[in-house]
GROMACS .gro file of C-alpha atoms in nm:
model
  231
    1UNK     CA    1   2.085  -1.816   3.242
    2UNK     CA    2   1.953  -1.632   3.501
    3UNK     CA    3   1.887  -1.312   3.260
    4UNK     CA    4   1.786  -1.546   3.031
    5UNK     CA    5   1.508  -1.637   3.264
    6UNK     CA    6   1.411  -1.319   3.366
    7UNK     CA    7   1.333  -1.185   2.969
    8UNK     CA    8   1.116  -1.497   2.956
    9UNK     CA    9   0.910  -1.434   3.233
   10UNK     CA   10   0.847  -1.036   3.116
   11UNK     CA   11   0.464  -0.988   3.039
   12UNK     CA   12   0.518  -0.693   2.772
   13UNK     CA   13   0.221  -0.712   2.457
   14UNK     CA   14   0.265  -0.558   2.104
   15UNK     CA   15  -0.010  -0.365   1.937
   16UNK     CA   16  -0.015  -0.194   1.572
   17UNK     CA   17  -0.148   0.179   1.521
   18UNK     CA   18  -0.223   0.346   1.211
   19UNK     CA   19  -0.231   0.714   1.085
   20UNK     CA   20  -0.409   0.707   0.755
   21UNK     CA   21  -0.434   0.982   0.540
   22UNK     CA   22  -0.712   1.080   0.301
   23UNK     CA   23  -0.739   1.355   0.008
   24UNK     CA   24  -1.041   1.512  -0.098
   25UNK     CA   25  -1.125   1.830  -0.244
   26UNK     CA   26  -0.827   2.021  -0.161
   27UNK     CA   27  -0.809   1.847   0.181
   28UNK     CA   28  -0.610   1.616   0.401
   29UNK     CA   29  -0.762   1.423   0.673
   30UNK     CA   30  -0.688   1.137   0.911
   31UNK     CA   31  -0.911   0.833   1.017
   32UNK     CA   32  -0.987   0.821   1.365
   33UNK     CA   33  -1.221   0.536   1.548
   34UNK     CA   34  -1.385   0.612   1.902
   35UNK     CA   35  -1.336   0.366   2.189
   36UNK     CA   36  -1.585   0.121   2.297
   37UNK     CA   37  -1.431  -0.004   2.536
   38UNK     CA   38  -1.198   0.128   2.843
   39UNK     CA   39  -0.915   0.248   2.875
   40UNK     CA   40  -0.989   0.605   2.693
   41UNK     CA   41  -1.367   0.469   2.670
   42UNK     CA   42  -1.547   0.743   2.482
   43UNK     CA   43  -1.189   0.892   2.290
   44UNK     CA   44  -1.089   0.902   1.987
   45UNK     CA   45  -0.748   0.760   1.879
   46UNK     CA   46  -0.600   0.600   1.560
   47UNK     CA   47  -0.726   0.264   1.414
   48UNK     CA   48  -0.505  -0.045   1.577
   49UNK     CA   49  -0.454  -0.301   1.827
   50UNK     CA   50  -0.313  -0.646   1.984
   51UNK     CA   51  -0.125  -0.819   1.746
   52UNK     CA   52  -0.199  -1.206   1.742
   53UNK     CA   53   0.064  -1.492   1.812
   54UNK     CA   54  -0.021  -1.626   1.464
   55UNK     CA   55   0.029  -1.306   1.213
   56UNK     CA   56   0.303  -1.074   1.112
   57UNK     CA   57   0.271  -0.679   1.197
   58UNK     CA   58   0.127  -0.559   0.856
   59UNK     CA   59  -0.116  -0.852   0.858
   60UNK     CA   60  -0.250  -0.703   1.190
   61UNK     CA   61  -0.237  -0.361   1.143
   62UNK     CA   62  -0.426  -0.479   0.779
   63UNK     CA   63  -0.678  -0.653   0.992
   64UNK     CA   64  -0.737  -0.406   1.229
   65UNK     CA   65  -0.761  -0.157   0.991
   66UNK     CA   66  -1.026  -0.378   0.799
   67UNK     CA   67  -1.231  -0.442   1.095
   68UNK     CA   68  -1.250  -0.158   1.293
   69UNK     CA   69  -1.279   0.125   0.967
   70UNK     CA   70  -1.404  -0.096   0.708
   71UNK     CA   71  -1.058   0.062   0.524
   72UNK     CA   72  -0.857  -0.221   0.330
   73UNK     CA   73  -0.530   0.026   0.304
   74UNK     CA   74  -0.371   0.046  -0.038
   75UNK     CA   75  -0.052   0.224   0.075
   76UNK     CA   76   0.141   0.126   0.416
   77UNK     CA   77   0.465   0.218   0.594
   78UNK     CA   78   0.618   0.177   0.917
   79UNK     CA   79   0.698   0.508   1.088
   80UNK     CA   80   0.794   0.418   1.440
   81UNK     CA   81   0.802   0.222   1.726
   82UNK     CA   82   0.695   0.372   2.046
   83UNK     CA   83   0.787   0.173   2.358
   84UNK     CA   84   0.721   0.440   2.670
   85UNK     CA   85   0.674   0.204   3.007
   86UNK     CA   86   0.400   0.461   3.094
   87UNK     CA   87   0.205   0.497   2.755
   88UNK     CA   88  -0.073   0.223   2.829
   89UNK     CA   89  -0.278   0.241   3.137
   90UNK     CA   90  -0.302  -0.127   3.093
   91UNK     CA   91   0.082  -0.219   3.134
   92UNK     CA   92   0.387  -0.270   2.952
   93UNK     CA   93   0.275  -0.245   2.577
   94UNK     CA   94   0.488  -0.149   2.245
   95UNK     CA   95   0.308  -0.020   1.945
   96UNK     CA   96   0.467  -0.031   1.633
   97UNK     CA   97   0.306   0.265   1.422
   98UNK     CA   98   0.236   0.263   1.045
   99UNK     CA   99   0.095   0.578   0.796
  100UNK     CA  100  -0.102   0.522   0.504
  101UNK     CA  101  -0.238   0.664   0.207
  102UNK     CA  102  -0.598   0.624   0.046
  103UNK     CA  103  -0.877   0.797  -0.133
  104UNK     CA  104  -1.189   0.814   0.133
  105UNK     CA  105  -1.419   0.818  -0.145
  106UNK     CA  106  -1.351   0.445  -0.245
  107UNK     CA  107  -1.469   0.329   0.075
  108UNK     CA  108  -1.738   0.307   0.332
  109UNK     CA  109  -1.601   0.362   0.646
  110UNK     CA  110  -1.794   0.139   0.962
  111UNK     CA  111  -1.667   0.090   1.307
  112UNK     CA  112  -1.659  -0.257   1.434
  113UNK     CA  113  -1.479  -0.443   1.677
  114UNK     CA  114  -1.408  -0.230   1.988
  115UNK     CA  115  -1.450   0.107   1.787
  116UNK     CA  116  -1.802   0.279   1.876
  117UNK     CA  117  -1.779   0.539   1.584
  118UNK     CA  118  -1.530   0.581   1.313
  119UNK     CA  119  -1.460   0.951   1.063
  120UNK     CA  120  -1.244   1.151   0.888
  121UNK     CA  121  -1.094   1.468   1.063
  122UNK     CA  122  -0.884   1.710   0.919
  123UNK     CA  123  -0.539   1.752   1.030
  124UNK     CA  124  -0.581   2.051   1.180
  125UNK     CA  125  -0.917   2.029   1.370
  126UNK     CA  126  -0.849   1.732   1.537
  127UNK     CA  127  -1.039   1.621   1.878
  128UNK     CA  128  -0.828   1.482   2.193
  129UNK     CA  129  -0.657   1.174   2.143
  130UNK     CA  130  -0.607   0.889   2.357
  131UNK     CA  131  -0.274   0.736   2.438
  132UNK     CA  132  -0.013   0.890   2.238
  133UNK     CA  133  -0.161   0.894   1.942
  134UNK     CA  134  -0.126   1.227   1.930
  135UNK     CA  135   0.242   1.210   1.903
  136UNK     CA  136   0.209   0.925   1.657
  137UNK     CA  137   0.054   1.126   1.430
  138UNK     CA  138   0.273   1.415   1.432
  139UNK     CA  139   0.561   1.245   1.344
  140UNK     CA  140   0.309   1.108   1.072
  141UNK     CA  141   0.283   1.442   0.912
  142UNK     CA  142   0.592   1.489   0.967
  143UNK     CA  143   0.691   1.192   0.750
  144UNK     CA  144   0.413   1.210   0.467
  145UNK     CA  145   0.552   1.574   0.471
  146UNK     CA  146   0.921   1.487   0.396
  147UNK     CA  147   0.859   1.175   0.197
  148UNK     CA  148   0.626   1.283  -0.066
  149UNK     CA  149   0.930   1.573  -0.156
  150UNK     CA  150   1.142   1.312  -0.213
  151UNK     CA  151   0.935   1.019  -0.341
  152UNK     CA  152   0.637   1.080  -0.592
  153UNK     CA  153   0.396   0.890  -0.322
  154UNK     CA  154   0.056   1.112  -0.370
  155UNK     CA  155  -0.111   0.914  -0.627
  156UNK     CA  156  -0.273   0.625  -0.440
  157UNK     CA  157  -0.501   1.006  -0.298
  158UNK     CA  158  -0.611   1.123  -0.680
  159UNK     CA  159  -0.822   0.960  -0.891
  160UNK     CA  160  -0.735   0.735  -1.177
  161UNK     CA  161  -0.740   1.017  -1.426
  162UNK     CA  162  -0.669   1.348  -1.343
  163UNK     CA  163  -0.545   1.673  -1.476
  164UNK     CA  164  -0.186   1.812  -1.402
  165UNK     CA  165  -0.357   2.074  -1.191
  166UNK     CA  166  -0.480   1.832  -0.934
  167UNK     CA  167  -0.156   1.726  -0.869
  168UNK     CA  168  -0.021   2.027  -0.792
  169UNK     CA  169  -0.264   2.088  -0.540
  170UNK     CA  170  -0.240   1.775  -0.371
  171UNK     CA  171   0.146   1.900  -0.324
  172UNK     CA  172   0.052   2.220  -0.175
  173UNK     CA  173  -0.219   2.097   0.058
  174UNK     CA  174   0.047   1.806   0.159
  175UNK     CA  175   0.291   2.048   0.247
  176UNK     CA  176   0.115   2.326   0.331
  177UNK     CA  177   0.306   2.572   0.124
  178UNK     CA  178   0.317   2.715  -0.218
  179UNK     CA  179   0.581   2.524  -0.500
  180UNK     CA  180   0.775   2.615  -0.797
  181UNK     CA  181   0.483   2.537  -1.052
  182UNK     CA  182   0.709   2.534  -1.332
  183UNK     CA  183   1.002   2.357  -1.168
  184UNK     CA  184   0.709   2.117  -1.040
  185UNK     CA  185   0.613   2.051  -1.372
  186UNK     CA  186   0.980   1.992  -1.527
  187UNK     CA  187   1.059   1.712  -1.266
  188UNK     CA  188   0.803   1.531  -1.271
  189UNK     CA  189   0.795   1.547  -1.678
  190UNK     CA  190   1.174   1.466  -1.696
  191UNK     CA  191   1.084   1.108  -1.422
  192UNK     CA  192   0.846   1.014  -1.755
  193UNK     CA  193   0.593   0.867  -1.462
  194UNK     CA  194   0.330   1.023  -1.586
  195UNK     CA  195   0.141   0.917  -1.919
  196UNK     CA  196  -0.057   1.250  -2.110
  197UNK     CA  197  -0.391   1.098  -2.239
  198UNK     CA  198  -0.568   1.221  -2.560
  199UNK     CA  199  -0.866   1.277  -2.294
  200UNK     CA  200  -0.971   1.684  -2.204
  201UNK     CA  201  -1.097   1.852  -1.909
  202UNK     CA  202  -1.217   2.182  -1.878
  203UNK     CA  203  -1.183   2.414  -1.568
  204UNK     CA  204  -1.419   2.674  -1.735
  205UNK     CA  205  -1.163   2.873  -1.788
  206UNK     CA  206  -0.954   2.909  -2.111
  207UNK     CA  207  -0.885   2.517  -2.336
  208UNK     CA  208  -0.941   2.276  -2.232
  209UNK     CA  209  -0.619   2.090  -2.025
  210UNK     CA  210  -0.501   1.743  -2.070
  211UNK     CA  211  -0.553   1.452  -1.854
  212UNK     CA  212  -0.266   1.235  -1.682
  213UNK     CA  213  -0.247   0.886  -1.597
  214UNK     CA  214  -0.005   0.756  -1.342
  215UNK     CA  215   0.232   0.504  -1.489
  216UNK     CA  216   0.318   0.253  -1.205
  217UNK     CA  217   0.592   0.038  -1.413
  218UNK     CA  218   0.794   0.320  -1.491
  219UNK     CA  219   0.785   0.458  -1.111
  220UNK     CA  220   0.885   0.097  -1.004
  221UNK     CA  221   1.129   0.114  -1.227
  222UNK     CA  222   1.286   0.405  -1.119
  223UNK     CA  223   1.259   0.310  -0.758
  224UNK     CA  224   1.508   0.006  -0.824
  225UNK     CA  225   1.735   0.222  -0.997
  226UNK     CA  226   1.761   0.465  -0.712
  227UNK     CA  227   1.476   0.744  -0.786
  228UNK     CA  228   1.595   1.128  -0.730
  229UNK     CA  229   1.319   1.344  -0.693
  230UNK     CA  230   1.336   1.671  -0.490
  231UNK     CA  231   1.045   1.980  -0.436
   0.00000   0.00000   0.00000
């Protein structure tokens, strides 16, 4: 009882972080807000914050996302939960972190809220970050890195309509490495997730290519079934 007690008496708060990822142009980049407000007053650290009594995790981290970016996220995950007594200046607070996917064209980022300034960086000419976030987002790469090997996940960052060649840069800028073109090209034919349209694109250099839509009913499909899919 006594224990019992104790737990209820603990003052520990839960906030919601998010690393979210944009493609452009042969590019990855992650959102990052400035802080109005102290502690870190003046840094800049990853889009999040208190989560209310009233709404579930991916409602706030959806909300804060919304209202300190102006970014309504159309891909979300949870990657971790980080729970260090000493990572708040503040006190005892646990963030539970997310990633996310989405194409910064679409949008019009605006900081609101307690965020002075929000923009995209690129992964690897980021400035200081506050808290951990810089750990956070590591283990964000990290994740986006692994998962998108094993899981066709990329699409939400290219644009409806898009030629093969797109794709395969999107994998190499994602993992920062070169792939098996061919062997690319065979998977992700064989998975039938992809629909060729009658549409043509030129490069300027030799015919024209074909253009590819993503087809999201077959890739849920697949998922259910148990989807194998390995770079």
């Amino acid at each position: 009882m006594l224990l019992i007690r104790n737990v209820m008496n603990q003052n520990i708060l839960l906030t919601v972080d998010a690393a979210v990822f944009g493609y452009e142009h042969g590019h990855i980049s992650v959102l990052l807000v400035k802080r109005k407000y102290a502690p870190f007053k003046g840094e800049w650290a990853l889009p999040g914050g208190f989560v209310l009594e009233n709404e579930n995790l991916e409602e706030a981290v959806e909300r804060e996302l919304l209202e300190e970016t102006g970014v309504k996220i159309n891909y979300l995950e949870q990657l971790y939960t980080y729970g260090d007594t000493m990572r708040d200046p503040r006190g005892r607070v646990v963030s539970v972190a997310y990633f996310g996917l989405v194409k910064p064209t679409v949008f019009k980022i605006t900081a609101a809220t307690d965020a002075e300034q929000v923009a995209w960086f690129p992964v690897n000419k980021l400035p200081k970050l506050a808290f951990d976030h810089k750990t956070i987002l590591n283990m964000a790469v990290k994740r986006l890195q692994g998962k998108i090997t094993y899981e066709p996940i990329g699409f939400e960052l290219l644009d409806k309509k898009f030629p093969f060649s797109d794709l395969e840069k999107l994998y190499t800028t994602v993992l920062g490495r070169e792939i098996d073109r061919r062997n690319f090209k065979k998977k992700i034919t064989n998975l039938k997730i992809l629909d060729e349209l009658d549409e043509k694109v030129s490069n300027g250099r030799g015919r024209p290519g074909s253009l590819f839509q993503f087809n999201e009913q077959r890739y849920f499909e697949l998922k259910k079934e148990g989807i194998i899919f390995e770079i």
